[in-house]
Short mmCIF file of C-alpha atoms in Angstrom, two decimals:
data_model
loop_
_atom_site.label_atom_id
_atom_site.label_comp_id
_atom_site.label_asym_id
_atom_site.label_seq_id
_atom_site.Cartn_x
_atom_site.Cartn_y
_atom_site.Cartn_z
CA MET A 217 -1.41 18.84 44.22
CA ASN A 218 2.36 19.22 43.84
CA ALA A 219 4.09 21.77 41.60
CA SER A 220 4.91 19.32 38.78
CA THR A 221 1.32 18.10 38.59
CA SER A 222 0.03 21.66 38.55
CA ALA A 223 2.47 22.60 35.77
CA ALA A 224 1.41 19.58 33.70
CA GLU A 225 -2.27 20.49 34.07
CA GLN A 226 -1.55 24.08 33.05
CA ALA A 227 0.32 22.82 29.99
CA HIS A 228 -2.61 20.57 29.12
CA HIS A 229 -5.00 23.54 28.99
CA SER A 230 -2.60 26.13 27.58
CA ASP A 231 -2.90 28.03 24.30
CA TRP A 232 0.44 26.74 23.07
CA MET A 233 -0.84 23.19 23.48
CA ASP A 234 -3.80 24.05 21.26
CA HIS A 235 -1.39 25.28 18.57
CA ALA A 236 0.76 22.16 18.98
CA ILE A 237 -2.27 19.88 18.64
CA ARG A 238 -3.41 21.71 15.51
CA ALA A 239 0.05 21.25 13.98
CA GLY A 240 0.02 17.57 14.90
CA LEU A 241 -3.43 17.01 13.40
CA VAL A 242 -2.31 18.62 10.15
CA ALA A 243 0.68 16.24 10.07
CA TYR A 244 -1.63 13.29 10.80
CA GLY A 245 -3.90 14.41 7.97
CA VAL A 246 -0.97 14.57 5.54
CA VAL A 247 -0.01 10.99 6.40
CA HIS A 248 -3.56 9.79 5.69
CA LEU A 249 -3.72 11.67 2.40
CA LEU A 250 -0.48 10.01 1.32
CA VAL A 251 -1.69 6.56 2.40
CA GLY A 252 -4.89 7.15 0.44
CA TRP A 253 -2.88 8.20 -2.62
CA LEU A 254 -0.64 5.12 -2.44
CA ALA A 255 -3.68 2.87 -1.97
CA LEU A 256 -5.24 4.48 -5.04
CA GLN A 257 -2.07 3.71 -7.01
CA LEU A 258 -2.31 0.12 -5.78
CA ALA A 259 -5.91 -0.09 -6.98
CA PHE A 260 -4.87 1.05 -10.47
CA GLY A 261 -1.82 -1.18 -10.61
CA GLU A 262 0.71 1.64 -10.33
CA LYS A 263 2.08 0.94 -6.87
CA GLU A 264 5.49 2.40 -6.06
CA ASP A 265 5.58 2.40 -2.25
CA SER A 266 3.84 0.47 0.50
CA ALA A 267 0.32 1.78 1.15
CA SER A 268 0.96 2.17 4.86
CA ASN A 269 2.11 4.85 7.27
CA SER A 270 5.78 3.97 6.78
CA GLY A 271 5.28 3.72 3.01
CA ALA A 272 3.64 7.14 2.96
CA LEU A 273 6.57 8.64 4.87
CA HIS A 274 9.05 6.98 2.53
CA TYR A 275 7.14 8.37 -0.45
CA LEU A 276 7.15 11.85 1.09
CA ALA A 277 10.89 11.65 1.80
CA GLN A 278 11.54 11.17 -1.93
CA GLN A 279 9.83 14.45 -2.84
CA PRO A 280 11.54 17.89 -2.99
CA MET A 281 12.11 19.09 0.58
CA GLY A 282 10.81 15.67 1.63
CA GLY A 283 13.33 15.20 4.42
CA VAL A 284 12.26 18.45 6.07
CA LEU A 285 8.59 17.54 5.73
CA VAL A 286 9.15 14.11 7.27
CA TRP A 287 10.88 15.75 10.25
CA MET A 288 7.93 18.13 10.57
CA ILE A 289 5.58 15.14 10.69
CA ALA A 290 7.78 13.54 13.36
CA VAL A 291 7.53 16.71 15.47
CA GLY A 292 3.78 16.90 14.85
CA MET A 293 3.36 13.33 16.07
CA LEU A 294 5.41 14.20 19.17
CA PHE A 295 2.96 17.03 19.90
CA LEU A 296 0.05 14.59 19.63
CA VAL A 297 1.80 12.08 21.91
CA VAL A 298 2.32 14.78 24.56
CA TRP A 299 -1.32 15.84 24.24
CA ARG A 300 -2.65 12.31 24.66
CA LEU A 301 -0.33 11.53 27.56
CA LEU A 302 -1.46 14.69 29.36
CA GLU A 303 -5.04 13.65 28.63
CA PHE A 304 -4.28 10.23 30.08
CA GLY A 305 -2.80 11.73 33.22
CA PHE A 306 -5.06 14.71 33.83
CA GLY A 307 -7.97 14.65 31.40
CA PHE A 308 -11.68 13.93 31.71
CA ARG A 309 -11.92 15.01 35.36
CA ASP A 310 -15.36 16.44 34.67
CA GLU A 311 -16.58 12.92 33.86
CA SER A 312 -18.64 11.74 36.85
CA ASP A 313 -18.60 8.06 35.86
CA ASP A 314 -15.27 6.55 36.94
CA LYS A 315 -15.48 3.72 34.39
CA LYS A 316 -16.10 6.14 31.53
CA ARG A 317 -13.30 8.40 32.71
CA TRP A 318 -10.75 5.60 32.82
CA ARG A 319 -11.98 4.18 29.52
CA LYS A 320 -11.42 7.57 27.90
CA ARG A 321 -7.99 7.82 29.52
CA ALA A 322 -7.09 4.34 28.27
CA THR A 323 -8.20 5.38 24.78
CA SER A 324 -5.95 8.43 25.00
CA LEU A 325 -3.03 6.22 26.01
CA GLY A 326 -3.70 3.91 23.06
CA LYS A 327 -3.74 6.86 20.67
CA ALA A 328 -0.47 8.10 22.14
CA VAL A 329 1.05 4.73 21.24
CA ILE A 330 -0.28 4.99 17.66
CA TYR A 331 1.01 8.54 17.23
CA GLY A 332 4.32 7.52 18.77
CA ALA A 333 4.69 4.63 16.32
CA ILE A 334 4.11 6.95 13.35
CA GLY A 335 6.50 9.51 14.82
CA TRP A 336 9.20 6.88 15.34
CA SER A 337 8.69 5.66 11.77
CA ALA A 338 9.11 9.26 10.60
CA VAL A 339 12.38 9.60 12.52
CA GLN A 340 13.65 6.32 11.03
CA THR A 341 12.68 7.47 7.54
CA ALA A 342 14.29 10.89 8.01
CA THR A 343 17.52 9.27 9.21
CA SER A 344 17.32 6.56 6.52
CA SER A 345 17.28 3.82 9.16
CA GLY A 346 13.78 2.52 8.42
CA GLY A 347 12.23 0.67 5.55
CA GLY A 348 12.65 -2.97 6.48
CA LYS A 349 9.93 -5.08 4.91
CA GLY A 350 8.11 -7.86 6.70
CA GLY A 351 8.48 -6.30 10.14
CA THR A 352 4.93 -7.19 11.14
CA ASP A 353 5.46 -10.81 10.12
CA SER A 354 8.70 -11.12 12.12
CA THR A 355 7.15 -9.51 15.19
CA THR A 356 4.12 -11.80 14.96
CA ALA A 357 6.42 -14.82 14.58
CA LYS A 358 8.30 -13.85 17.76
CA ILE A 359 5.04 -13.50 19.67
CA MET A 360 3.79 -16.80 18.24
CA ASP A 361 6.86 -18.59 19.61
CA LEU A 362 6.05 -17.47 23.17
CA PRO A 363 4.04 -19.71 25.52
CA GLY A 364 0.42 -19.09 24.58
CA GLY A 365 1.63 -17.10 21.60
CA GLN A 366 -1.31 -18.10 19.41
CA LEU A 367 -3.75 -16.79 22.00
CA ILE A 368 -1.79 -13.55 22.32
CA VAL A 369 -1.81 -12.98 18.54
CA GLY A 370 -5.51 -13.85 18.46
CA ALA A 371 -6.20 -11.38 21.27
CA ILE A 372 -4.24 -8.70 19.38
CA GLY A 373 -6.36 -9.43 16.32
CA LEU A 374 -9.59 -9.11 18.30
CA ALA A 375 -8.40 -5.84 19.86
CA ILE A 376 -7.57 -4.43 16.42
CA ILE A 377 -10.96 -5.55 15.09
CA GLY A 378 -12.65 -3.93 18.09
CA TYR A 379 -10.85 -0.67 17.39
CA GLY A 380 -11.85 -0.83 13.75
CA ILE A 381 -15.49 -1.45 14.65
CA SER A 382 -15.41 1.51 17.05
CA LEU A 383 -14.22 3.74 14.19
CA VAL A 384 -17.00 2.50 11.92
CA VAL A 385 -19.60 3.12 14.64
CA ARG A 386 -18.11 6.53 15.37
CA GLY A 387 -18.35 7.41 11.71
CA TRP A 388 -21.85 6.04 11.19
CA THR A 389 -23.28 7.77 14.28
CA GLU A 390 -21.28 10.96 13.56
CA LYS A 391 -20.02 10.98 17.13
CA PHE A 392 -16.85 12.59 15.80
CA ARG A 393 -18.76 15.89 15.65
CA GLU A 394 -17.64 16.45 19.24
CA HIS A 395 -14.12 17.02 17.90
CA LEU A 396 -15.25 20.08 15.95
CA ASP A 397 -15.64 23.48 17.60
CA ALA A 398 -19.36 24.00 18.15
CA GLN A 399 -18.89 27.72 17.63
CA GLY A 400 -16.98 27.33 14.37
CA GLN A 401 -18.06 26.83 10.80
CA ALA A 402 -18.09 23.07 11.30
CA GLY A 403 -20.54 23.35 14.16
CA GLN A 404 -22.96 25.64 12.32
CA ASP A 405 -23.22 23.78 9.05
CA GLY A 406 -20.53 21.19 8.74
CA SER A 407 -22.08 19.35 5.81
CA ALA A 408 -18.74 18.95 3.98
CA TYR A 409 -16.68 18.32 7.13
CA VAL A 410 -19.21 15.86 8.53
CA LEU A 411 -19.36 14.01 5.20
CA MET A 412 -15.55 13.78 5.11
CA GLY A 413 -15.50 12.56 8.70
CA LYS A 414 -18.23 10.00 8.15
CA ILE A 415 -16.63 8.53 5.04
CA GLY A 416 -13.16 8.72 6.55
CA TYR A 417 -13.95 7.04 9.86
CA ILE A 418 -15.89 4.23 8.19
CA ALA A 419 -13.24 3.57 5.51
CA LYS A 420 -10.39 3.65 8.02
CA GLY A 421 -12.36 1.38 10.33
CA VAL A 422 -12.97 -1.16 7.56
CA ALA A 423 -9.25 -1.21 6.69
CA ILE A 424 -8.29 -1.73 10.35
CA ILE A 425 -10.87 -4.50 10.75
CA ILE A 426 -9.19 -6.31 7.85
CA VAL A 427 -5.80 -5.89 9.55
CA GLY A 428 -7.27 -7.46 12.71
CA GLY A 429 -8.75 -10.27 10.64
CA LEU A 430 -5.31 -11.06 9.22
CA PHE A 431 -3.91 -11.34 12.75
CA GLY A 432 -6.80 -13.59 13.71
CA TYR A 433 -6.24 -15.80 10.68
CA ALA A 434 -2.53 -16.01 11.51
CA ALA A 435 -3.40 -17.13 15.05
CA ILE A 436 -5.81 -19.80 13.82
CA THR A 437 -3.44 -21.19 11.18
CA HIS A 438 -0.30 -20.62 13.30
CA GLU A 439 1.32 -18.89 10.32
CA ALA A 440 2.86 -15.52 11.13
CA LYS A 441 3.06 -14.62 7.43
CA LYS A 442 -0.74 -14.56 7.30
CA SER A 443 -0.67 -11.48 9.51
CA GLY A 444 0.20 -8.05 8.23
CA GLY A 445 -0.28 -4.33 8.45
CA LEU A 446 -2.36 -1.93 6.46
CA ASP A 447 -0.52 -2.57 3.20
CA GLN A 448 -1.23 -6.30 3.30
CA ALA A 449 -4.84 -5.64 4.29
CA LEU A 450 -5.33 -3.40 1.25
CA GLN A 451 -3.63 -6.01 -0.94
CA THR A 452 -6.14 -8.57 0.39
CA VAL A 453 -8.99 -6.26 -0.62
CA LEU A 454 -7.49 -5.92 -4.09
CA GLU A 455 -7.46 -9.70 -4.55
CA GLN A 456 -11.21 -10.01 -3.97
CA PRO A 457 -13.93 -9.86 -6.67
CA PHE A 458 -14.37 -6.18 -7.62
CA GLY A 459 -11.19 -5.60 -5.59
CA PRO A 460 -10.00 -2.50 -7.48
CA VAL A 461 -13.40 -0.86 -7.01
CA MET A 462 -13.51 -1.65 -3.29
CA LEU A 463 -9.90 -0.58 -2.80
CA THR A 464 -10.55 2.69 -4.64
CA ALA A 465 -13.46 3.38 -2.28
CA ILE A 466 -11.29 2.65 0.79
CA ALA A 467 -8.43 4.77 -0.60
CA LEU A 468 -10.73 7.74 -1.14
CA GLY A 469 -12.17 7.18 2.34
CA ILE A 470 -8.73 7.22 3.96
CA GLY A 471 -8.01 10.42 2.04
CA ALA A 472 -11.31 11.85 3.32
CA TYR A 473 -10.15 11.09 6.88
CA GLY A 474 -7.02 13.11 6.15
CA VAL A 475 -9.17 16.07 5.04
CA PHE A 476 -11.22 15.67 8.22
CA CYS A 477 -8.01 15.95 10.25
CA PHE A 478 -7.44 19.35 8.64
CA ALA A 479 -11.00 20.39 9.54
CA ARG A 480 -10.47 19.19 13.08
CA ALA A 481 -7.25 21.19 13.32
CA LYS A 482 -9.07 24.31 12.15
CA HIS A 483 -12.10 23.83 14.40
CA LEU A 484 -10.41 22.18 17.37
CA SER A 485 -12.55 21.25 20.35
CA ARG A 486 -11.14 19.24 23.25
#
């Protein structure tokens, strides 16, 4: 083991990394609370900003001290990216099954990408260089124009649906309990935290499954505009029978996931 590898492993297991992860999880929770709030406004016909990660950051930036808070979220996401990349490179070595170990590492890499995307969106918002609408559509259109583009978009849709299903399963089976410190309050009782986690994971999973479905529909119809992010997925829910009721439930669930992020930050186990 060379010196750089040893230093990276020490950083991965250090106390300062624990503090950085906690800060990042709090920032992640704030983003989800804001998305939930914007989705709730959408359900009641009072929408002001896009009910998405970028919309939530834009909404936050408009509040007093918003610019500072958005920068704090950007830094928090950076912490989470570093954590997940270290996990990808050096984590799960106690896992005896090679397939499971690499699956967990791949999951960590995927989460690093998600955190990085939110962090980059925060930087764009803080520097007033973000906010373009229809970005998902234009990206999908570019992919669709590639050889085999329809298949690629369809595969992206299936991957997103798979991720959403995994969140629903994780919530239903309460597998997320492993993220809470077994010696902390959440491990002893955890009724409130577990309820927040269960509702949050399932609601977030349902929303992501709808996003994947939109990509799949775009691939089938060869229309990039049929695809979309979280905001369009929630709008699709709203347009269904009993849409406002269903969207309210999803909005509260996404907010519950944000509260769970706070609980996870307080009772961190990794």
